[in-house]
Amino acid sequence: MPVNAKPRGAFSRVPLESKEKNAVIRMFHVHKRYGAKQALVDVTLDIVKNAFLYISGPSGAGKSTLLKLLYLAEPVSEGQIIVDGMNLSRISHRRIPLLRRKFGIIFQDYKLIPTRTVYENVALVLEARGQQRAMVEKKVKSMLRVVGMKDRLSAYPPSLSGGEQQRVAVARAVVGDPTIILADEPTGSLDDDSAATILDLLDQFYHRGATVVVATHDRSLLERGNGRVLQLRQGRLDLPADI
Amino acid sequence: MRSSIQRAIKDILENRFLNAITIITMALSVLIVSAFGLFFLNVQDLFDAWKKGIRIMVYLAPATTETQRLEIGHRLQAFDGIQDIHFVSKADALRLMRKRMPRQSSLLDNLKENPLPDAFEVTLVSDSHSPEKIELLAQRIEGLPSVAEVEYGQQWIERFANFFNLFKLAGYGMGTLFFMATVFITANTIRLVLYSRREEIQIMRLVGATDTFIKVPYYLEGLIQGLMGSLIGIALLYAAFSAVGSQFQQNLSAEMVLIRFLPLSFCGGIIGGGMVIGLLGSFFRSNSS
Ligand SMILES: Nc1ncnc2c1ncn2[C@@H]1O[C@H](COP(=O)(O)OP(=O)(O)OP(=O)(O)O)[C@@H](O)[C@H]1O
Ligand SMILES: [Mg+2]
């Protein structure tokens, strides 16, 4: 599939009215405090369906925090978030897994289970959704092949290099065919070639209709694509003029 | 389901030490409780056999004549609840005594005259074994002329029955205690396992696993612990039973009682109970953390 066959400016090109309708993630005046520390300050943001969006900013700006609020790893301190029609402040405990299944998440710290093999780590996502064994095996193996980790199926994460772990984390994030991909520094530990493979993979999902949000402070990543870039600085969003 | 079972087994193997301790504790509890059960069962058997063999000994006054004796025999036979009467003359009684105490027989030889009384041995029909009935019957027999004394094991059996019931109660109390202790121990193991797995569980939640999906293996783990523990406990008891049961049997052969192991249904109940305990333990644990 040709990469970047479709312009990535979808976010800003959609007129305001239809943007509201199409918004798959909406944040209204969101604040996040960790004790006295203000990690996010009054963030208001719409992300439309099938956008490719970068959130950039220096270390400690609040990029990871913003993503964590979306999949409810952390509660907001103030404000509202709506994901695909679900109001996160009203969602029942029982439905949180349903919310999280909409996302494919590449965690900044990978979050691989150290006592499970590479295969098991990736398969977990599909098993948790109750998918058939044969299907799980097929999907997991093919995804691990894409990220170049097919030969390490039965290795345990602690025995992998940082970059290898990251590639497994990417495979796990996308194996469930998520509608929204949240990638927190997805190429932080990778060489240029591996990074390119991962970005191509994200592009593929984007072209298949997924919404992709990448948090990164890596300038080269921002320069590489033509996705929309938002700047976070000390918890505040530098909004472009057209939002 | 298959993957849940695999996860449960993997988990047990990974937490071998913890699980071994739980299973051993469970096995010991089962061993103690079912040893009690085994003991009760056999004592009850023995007790029933004794009750079945309850006899009333009717000793006659020394001066009783042949006619009086026949008369008493007829009157006894007329009573309700009496199955059989058997006359034991003083000579028979002495002979019996000699046979039972061969070493003292020379002592008996020195007796100038037989000090034993004539007696009737009265066997009761099986449905008149209640303490009240026996007592009533004994009183009526005692009222007959020429009857010197009536002897029956009643008081003794009654006292034993009371003691036995008390013992049984203590057994139930202990069973309950062990039950609770075992639930607590299983719960604690599962808590430690969950604690050692908290990072993994957190990750599973983040990638969209439901609580049920996460917990089922731990329930299975509890079930398996219960199954293993109670199987081992019963196997240990059976081994002990096989080793020493035959010795008891020799001592009891005179009583016509066969020592037996716990019936299969009882073993099944204990194993089922063990599994329930394991399940309860994991249930309490995983829902309170
Ligand atoms: N759990 C927490 N408790 C307290 N403070 C926190 C917590 N998580 C984040 N913070 C603080 O919130 C701020 C934003 O953190 P965040 O992880 O979102 O930054 P980031 O933009 O992702 O940085 P990086 O590029 O280094 O990953 C930081 O100052 C951080 O110290
Ligand atoms: Mg971060």
XYZ file of C-alpha atoms and ligand atoms in Angstrom:
564
model
C 0.000 0.000 0.000
C 1.449 3.410 -0.924
C 2.251 5.404 2.150
C 0.776 8.852 2.487
C -1.517 8.331 -0.468
C -4.062 10.391 1.359
C -3.359 13.859 2.702
C -3.131 13.854 6.455
C -4.570 17.263 6.985
C -8.010 15.763 7.604
C -8.080 17.285 11.027
C -7.859 20.917 10.031
C -9.567 20.712 6.681
C -12.899 19.593 7.995
C -15.181 22.580 8.589
C -16.146 23.238 12.178
C -19.758 22.037 12.061
C -19.092 18.645 10.585
C -15.991 18.371 12.705
C -18.147 18.295 15.801
C -20.213 15.521 14.352
C -17.167 13.578 13.256
C -15.198 14.056 16.436
C -14.243 10.695 17.868
C -12.482 12.278 20.848
C -13.651 15.487 22.499
C -12.003 17.178 25.440
C -13.671 20.130 27.165
C -11.672 22.341 29.532
C -9.764 19.401 30.880
C -7.475 19.921 33.843
C -5.268 17.297 35.383
C -3.467 17.739 38.660
C -1.146 15.300 40.377
C -1.322 16.687 43.880
C -0.124 20.254 43.551
C 1.438 19.562 40.116
C -0.622 20.881 37.202
C 0.015 18.375 34.396
C -2.715 19.641 32.052
C -4.325 23.066 32.111
C -7.636 23.796 30.443
C -7.229 21.551 27.400
C -10.058 21.728 24.900
C -9.647 19.603 21.798
C -11.605 17.722 19.151
C -10.038 14.903 17.221
C -12.013 13.845 14.179
C -12.420 10.367 12.894
C -9.469 9.138 10.826
C -7.176 11.970 11.802
C -3.412 11.549 12.031
C -2.352 13.764 14.856
C 0.940 14.419 16.588
C 1.099 15.789 20.085
C 4.527 17.204 20.615
C 6.231 19.112 23.351
C 9.173 18.954 25.694
C 9.579 16.315 28.353
C 7.113 16.819 31.168
C 4.738 18.840 29.003
C 1.860 16.466 29.701
C 1.736 14.374 26.517
C 1.499 11.017 28.244
C -0.942 12.433 30.749
C -3.250 13.571 27.962
C -3.290 10.076 26.475
C -3.786 8.425 29.883
C -6.914 10.469 30.463
C -8.390 9.124 27.232
C -8.205 5.455 28.217
C -8.999 6.192 31.841
C -5.671 5.178 33.299
C -6.120 8.437 35.195
C -9.291 10.383 36.000
C -9.573 14.026 34.998
C -9.393 16.598 37.779
C -11.796 18.885 35.983
C -13.572 19.012 32.627
C -15.141 16.407 30.379
C -13.911 13.868 27.859
C -16.070 12.073 25.338
C -14.680 9.142 23.372
C -16.793 7.747 20.556
C -19.956 8.921 22.301
C -18.950 7.655 25.755
C -18.718 10.266 28.459
C -15.754 9.144 30.495
C -16.915 10.764 33.720
C -20.157 8.794 33.618
C -18.958 5.467 32.281
C -19.714 2.532 34.553
C -16.867 0.437 35.850
C -18.186 -2.538 33.941
C -17.897 -0.743 30.604
C -14.335 0.477 30.962
C -12.990 -2.614 29.154
C -15.261 -1.741 26.213
C -13.808 1.760 26.100
C -10.264 0.413 26.195
C -10.924 -2.021 23.377
C -11.533 0.900 21.062
C -7.907 1.845 21.569
C -4.697 0.275 20.510
C -2.178 1.713 22.904
C 1.568 1.819 22.533
C 2.726 2.718 26.032
C 5.784 4.824 26.524
C 7.141 2.193 28.919
C 5.833 -0.677 26.685
C 3.996 -2.390 29.550
C 4.783 -5.887 28.410
C 4.099 -8.639 30.930
C 7.559 -9.896 31.865
C 6.387 -13.403 32.787
C 4.616 -14.007 29.481
C 6.236 -14.780 26.190
C 6.165 -12.385 23.272
C 3.440 -14.477 21.696
C 1.338 -14.561 24.863
C 1.681 -10.839 25.383
C 0.279 -10.077 21.972
C -2.322 -12.861 22.047
C -3.687 -11.593 25.348
C -5.492 -8.726 23.641
C -7.408 -11.089 21.376
C -8.026 -13.729 24.042
C -9.509 -11.054 26.286
C -11.980 -10.346 23.490
C -12.892 -14.025 23.388
C -11.518 -14.712 19.908
C -11.003 -18.214 18.587
C -7.691 -19.841 19.233
C -6.808 -20.524 15.629
C -7.724 -16.972 14.676
C -5.654 -15.570 17.523
C -2.646 -17.570 16.436
C -2.937 -16.465 12.847
C -3.299 -12.779 13.650
C -0.605 -12.699 16.299
C 1.938 -14.443 14.109
C 1.262 -12.277 11.120
C 1.486 -9.099 13.185
C 4.746 -10.210 14.780
C 6.065 -10.864 11.307
C 5.192 -7.317 10.262
C 7.143 -5.815 13.168
C 10.010 -8.247 12.563
C 9.633 -10.176 15.802
C 8.403 -13.445 14.360
C 11.562 -15.293 15.376
C 11.214 -14.340 19.024
C 7.736 -15.728 19.659
C 8.677 -17.609 22.793
C 11.152 -15.106 24.203
C 10.341 -13.283 27.427
C 10.340 -9.472 27.294
C 13.190 -8.970 29.780
C 15.460 -10.858 27.404
C 14.689 -8.452 24.554
C 16.414 -5.200 23.675
C 14.492 -1.956 24.191
C 13.769 -1.664 20.489
C 12.557 -5.273 20.287
C 10.263 -4.717 23.236
C 8.905 -1.634 21.577
C 8.135 -3.562 18.420
C 6.266 -6.196 20.418
C 4.352 -3.398 22.129
C 3.407 -2.013 18.717
C 2.230 -5.430 17.554
C 0.088 -5.803 20.654
C -1.405 -2.339 20.172
C -2.582 -2.945 16.634
C -3.327 -6.677 16.594
C -6.903 -6.115 17.727
C -7.561 -3.810 14.751
C -8.395 -0.794 16.926
C -10.331 2.220 15.690
C -8.081 4.613 17.593
C -4.346 4.156 17.993
C -2.633 6.020 20.819
C 1.121 5.877 20.413
C 3.279 7.312 23.184
C 6.798 7.755 21.806
C 6.352 4.702 19.547
C 9.826 5.012 18.082
C 11.715 6.212 21.146
C 14.025 3.204 21.290
C 14.276 2.439 17.599
C 16.870 2.971 14.917
C 15.777 4.827 11.805
C 14.861 1.719 9.821
C 12.792 0.125 12.566
C 11.174 3.478 13.274
C 10.232 3.770 9.623
C 8.671 0.299 9.722
C 6.566 1.253 12.716
C 5.482 4.540 11.173
C 4.550 2.743 7.962
C 2.472 0.386 10.027
C 0.675 3.273 11.710
C 0.126 4.776 8.261
C -1.446 1.535 7.086
C -3.955 1.587 9.890
C -4.602 5.241 9.240
C -5.350 4.472 5.608
C -7.691 1.725 6.699
C -9.695 4.287 8.619
C -8.154 4.335 12.080
C -7.593 7.503 14.050
C -3.951 7.806 15.052
C -2.613 9.984 17.861
C 1.143 10.018 18.330
C 2.759 11.682 21.329
C 6.405 12.475 20.717
C 9.168 14.942 21.311
C 11.086 13.557 18.362
C 11.357 16.408 15.839
C 12.368 14.092 13.009
C 9.105 12.273 13.366
C 7.166 15.499 13.007
C 9.179 16.497 9.963
C 8.763 13.118 8.363
C 5.027 13.081 7.848
C 2.465 15.654 7.071
C 0.190 14.873 9.943
C -1.335 17.571 12.059
C 0.900 18.680 14.953
C -0.290 20.045 18.283
C 2.120 21.577 20.749
C 1.877 21.014 24.495
C 3.848 23.304 26.746
C 3.669 22.963 30.505
C 0.271 21.365 30.266
C -1.177 23.972 27.934
C -2.135 23.317 24.336
C -0.817 25.834 21.796
C -3.820 25.848 19.566
C -3.462 26.653 15.888
C -5.567 29.571 14.785
C -8.152 27.491 12.989
C -9.413 25.601 16.041
C -11.958 -21.546 28.847
C -9.047 -23.616 27.656
C -6.728 -20.665 27.884
C -8.062 -19.883 31.357
C -7.201 -23.391 32.515
C -3.763 -23.084 30.978
C -3.254 -19.761 32.677
C -4.359 -21.224 36.005
C -1.960 -24.142 35.723
C 0.858 -21.902 34.603
C 0.163 -19.666 37.552
C 0.260 -22.542 39.999
C 3.557 -23.692 38.567
C 5.004 -20.212 38.730
C 3.901 -19.778 42.330
C 4.903 -23.316 43.227
C 6.001 -22.620 46.758
C 2.938 -20.644 47.737
C 0.605 -23.138 46.150
C 2.406 -26.075 47.701
C 1.946 -24.531 51.124
C -1.731 -23.940 50.532
C -2.273 -27.424 49.205
C -0.402 -28.957 52.137
C -2.393 -26.917 54.635
C -5.567 -27.915 52.914
C -4.478 -31.556 52.887
C -3.719 -31.457 56.605
C -7.090 -29.911 57.390
C -8.831 -32.502 55.292
C -6.757 -35.212 56.940
C -7.735 -34.096 60.434
C -11.391 -33.571 59.647
C -11.781 -36.822 57.777
C -9.802 -38.712 60.430
C -12.450 -37.533 62.850
C -15.107 -38.661 60.430
C -13.486 -42.064 60.110
C -13.260 -42.409 63.858
C -16.907 -41.458 64.377
C -18.046 -43.782 61.687
C -16.356 -46.793 63.217
C -17.247 -45.923 66.781
C -20.828 -45.569 65.650
C -20.662 -49.003 64.026
C -19.241 -50.480 67.179
C -21.824 -48.742 69.270
C -24.640 -50.039 67.108
C -23.256 -53.540 67.371
C -23.152 -53.279 71.143
C -26.646 -51.965 71.284
C -27.812 -54.814 69.145
C -26.202 -57.225 71.567
C -27.748 -55.694 74.660
C -28.675 -58.373 77.107
C -30.326 -58.315 80.450
C -28.897 -60.675 82.994
C -31.461 -61.864 85.504
C -29.796 -63.375 88.577
C -31.898 -65.667 90.697
C -31.988 -65.829 94.470
C -29.835 -68.696 95.858
C -32.812 -70.630 97.213
C -34.771 -70.710 94.001
C -36.311 -74.085 93.270
C -36.589 -75.803 89.930
C -40.337 -75.001 89.715
C -39.812 -71.377 90.597
C -37.159 -71.200 87.976
C -39.418 -72.641 85.272
C -42.133 -70.274 86.395
C -39.831 -67.277 86.002
C -38.809 -68.560 82.595
C -42.431 -68.628 81.462
C -43.179 -65.187 82.867
C -40.095 -63.749 81.150
C -41.128 -65.208 77.857
C -44.493 -63.511 78.213
C -42.962 -60.026 78.428
C -43.088 -57.739 75.440
C -39.813 -56.922 73.722
C -38.013 -60.072 74.719
C -36.616 -62.089 71.877
C -34.999 -64.960 73.580
C -34.166 -66.274 77.025
C -31.393 -68.599 77.860
C -30.852 -70.258 81.188
C -27.300 -70.220 82.539
C -26.968 -72.492 85.533
C -24.426 -71.693 88.231
C -22.394 -74.670 87.015
C -22.388 -73.357 83.464
C -21.399 -69.968 84.751
C -18.448 -71.401 86.644
C -17.345 -73.392 83.646
C -17.498 -70.283 81.529
C -15.505 -68.383 84.073
C -12.838 -71.076 84.134
C -12.591 -70.929 80.402
C -12.242 -67.176 80.364
C -9.667 -67.073 83.104
C -7.499 -70.170 82.602
C -4.757 -68.855 84.897
C -7.012 -68.416 87.847
C -8.725 -71.766 87.386
C -6.716 -73.319 90.242
C -8.072 -70.579 92.437
C -11.560 -71.548 91.405
C -10.774 -75.188 92.131
C -10.248 -74.338 95.775
C -13.761 -73.097 96.190
C -15.822 -75.329 98.404
C -19.020 -74.394 96.757
C -20.017 -72.502 93.625
C -20.613 -68.871 94.653
C -22.276 -67.940 91.389
C -26.044 -67.614 91.087
C -28.263 -69.234 88.494
C -29.259 -66.736 85.821
C -31.330 -66.069 82.764
C -29.745 -64.301 79.842
C -32.418 -62.234 78.128
C -31.953 -60.986 74.577
C -34.178 -58.135 73.447
C -35.964 -57.685 70.152
C -34.157 -55.054 68.185
C -36.816 -52.351 68.345
C -36.850 -52.169 72.129
C -33.364 -50.766 72.498
C -34.323 -47.312 73.630
C -32.994 -46.584 77.104
C -36.510 -45.988 78.492
C -37.869 -49.299 77.256
C -34.961 -51.270 78.595
C -35.203 -49.594 81.938
C -38.927 -50.302 82.190
C -38.432 -53.916 81.293
C -35.653 -54.284 83.808
C -37.845 -52.860 86.535
C -40.651 -55.261 85.747
C -38.294 -58.218 85.744
C -36.851 -57.093 89.034
C -40.369 -57.245 90.495
C -40.671 -60.979 89.817
C -40.385 -63.295 92.801
C -37.054 -65.050 93.321
C -35.205 -62.549 91.168
C -32.239 -61.330 93.147
C -30.758 -58.849 90.745
C -31.131 -57.527 87.237
C -28.054 -56.298 85.445
C -27.845 -54.556 82.144
C -25.291 -52.355 80.445
C -27.771 -49.560 80.152
C -26.272 -46.906 82.392
C -22.957 -47.489 80.826
C -24.288 -47.277 77.285
C -26.230 -44.176 78.122
C -23.208 -42.473 79.553
C -21.198 -43.505 76.565
C -23.861 -42.180 74.216
C -23.786 -38.813 75.949
C -20.047 -38.699 75.756
C -20.106 -39.758 72.148
C -22.565 -37.031 71.265
C -20.430 -34.443 73.003
C -17.469 -35.704 71.074
C -19.407 -35.491 67.865
C -20.348 -31.907 68.627
C -16.703 -31.095 69.233
C -15.973 -32.753 65.904
C -18.458 -30.546 64.095
C -17.068 -27.477 65.832
C -13.585 -28.421 64.795
C -14.720 -29.130 61.262
C -16.204 -25.644 61.058
C -13.022 -24.123 62.394
C -10.893 -25.966 59.913
C -13.254 -24.966 57.153
C -12.882 -21.310 58.020
C -9.152 -21.565 58.503
C -8.758 -23.211 55.133
C -10.878 -20.618 53.366
C -8.728 -17.987 55.006
C -5.515 -19.674 53.949
C -6.622 -20.112 50.365
C -7.790 -16.525 50.322
C -4.420 -15.480 51.582
C -2.546 -17.429 48.927
C -4.681 -15.911 46.232
C -4.052 -12.496 47.751
C -0.310 -13.032 47.605
C -0.578 -14.348 44.068
C -2.662 -11.355 43.040
C -0.150 -9.085 44.717
C 2.727 -10.661 42.878
C 0.668 -10.297 39.715
C -0.560 -6.748 40.219
C 1.506 -5.341 37.383
C 0.314 -8.019 35.016
C -3.298 -7.516 36.081
C -2.965 -3.773 35.607
C -1.647 -4.315 32.081
C -4.435 -6.734 31.261
C -6.968 -4.143 32.371
C -5.319 -1.491 30.233
C -5.571 -3.598 27.104
C -9.278 -4.150 27.651
C -9.547 -7.396 29.614
C -12.659 -7.684 31.750
C -12.496 -8.519 35.438
C -14.057 -11.899 34.707
C -11.400 -12.741 32.155
C -8.722 -11.758 34.630
C -10.232 -13.586 37.585
C -11.392 -16.881 36.097
C -7.902 -18.407 36.213
C -7.626 -17.469 39.881
C -10.960 -19.139 40.619
C -9.719 -22.192 38.780
C -6.535 -21.981 40.772
C -8.553 -22.091 43.988
C -10.560 -25.031 42.651
C -7.423 -26.926 41.733
C -5.883 -26.199 45.137
C -9.019 -27.511 46.808
C -9.072 -30.604 44.644
C -5.404 -31.407 45.172
C -5.502 -30.641 48.879
C -8.493 -32.831 49.614
C -7.259 -35.658 47.382
C -3.928 -35.665 49.153
C -5.590 -35.432 52.574
C -7.826 -38.397 51.863
C -4.998 -40.378 50.328
C -2.915 -39.787 53.465
C -5.785 -40.913 55.641
C -6.270 -43.992 53.525
C -2.593 -44.831 53.781
C -2.725 -44.480 57.547
C -5.899 -46.519 57.641
C -4.371 -49.323 55.617
C -1.332 -49.342 57.863
C -3.020 -49.521 61.270
C -6.618 -50.502 60.522
C -5.900 -54.227 60.580
C -4.512 -54.012 64.105
C -7.676 -52.433 65.366
C -9.570 -55.068 63.509
C -7.842 -57.822 65.489
C -8.789 -56.208 68.765
C -12.362 -55.827 67.684
C -12.995 -59.155 66.018
C -14.696 -60.385 69.192
C -17.278 -57.630 68.790
C -18.304 -58.752 65.316
C -17.562 -55.310 63.894
C -15.725 -54.781 60.656
C -13.597 -51.658 60.580
C -14.219 -49.776 57.360
C -12.904 -46.739 55.540
C -15.021 -43.694 54.801
C -17.633 -44.506 52.156
C -17.011 -43.164 48.665
C -19.833 -40.659 48.978
C -18.223 -39.167 52.063
C -14.863 -38.897 50.272
C -16.633 -37.303 47.335
C -18.263 -34.846 49.698
C -14.925 -33.915 51.212
C -13.328 -33.416 47.823
C -16.287 -31.343 46.687
C -16.079 -29.405 49.928
C -12.381 -28.807 49.386
C -13.069 -27.419 45.937
C -15.789 -25.160 47.307
C -13.356 -23.918 49.940
C -10.762 -23.164 47.287
C -13.323 -21.358 45.202
C -14.611 -19.392 48.178
C -11.083 -18.426 49.108
C -10.284 -17.101 45.665
C -13.672 -15.444 45.426
C -13.352 -13.521 48.678
C -9.822 -12.551 47.830
C -10.173 -11.371 44.302
C -13.274 -9.374 45.129
C -11.846 -7.499 48.038
C -8.645 -6.334 46.418
N 1.589 9.779 38.507
C 2.111 11.015 38.608
N 2.222 11.587 39.810
C 2.717 12.829 39.930
N 3.129 13.560 38.912
C 3.042 13.057 37.670
C 2.523 11.739 37.460
N 2.547 11.471 36.145
C 3.052 12.580 35.549
N 3.353 13.532 36.464
C 3.887 14.851 36.188
O 3.075 15.455 35.236
C 3.843 16.138 34.262
C 3.496 15.630 32.880
O 3.957 14.309 32.778
P 3.836 13.478 31.436
O 4.292 12.107 31.715
O 2.481 13.641 30.892
O 4.899 14.235 30.532
P 5.321 13.884 29.036
O 4.970 15.061 28.205
O 4.756 12.591 28.618
O 6.884 13.792 29.187
P 7.909 12.809 28.416
O 8.163 13.404 27.077
O 9.134 12.848 29.260
O 7.277 11.475 28.369
C 5.285 15.915 34.639
O 5.754 17.048 35.322
C 5.251 14.748 35.572
O 6.241 14.860 36.559
Mg 5.452 10.752 28.235
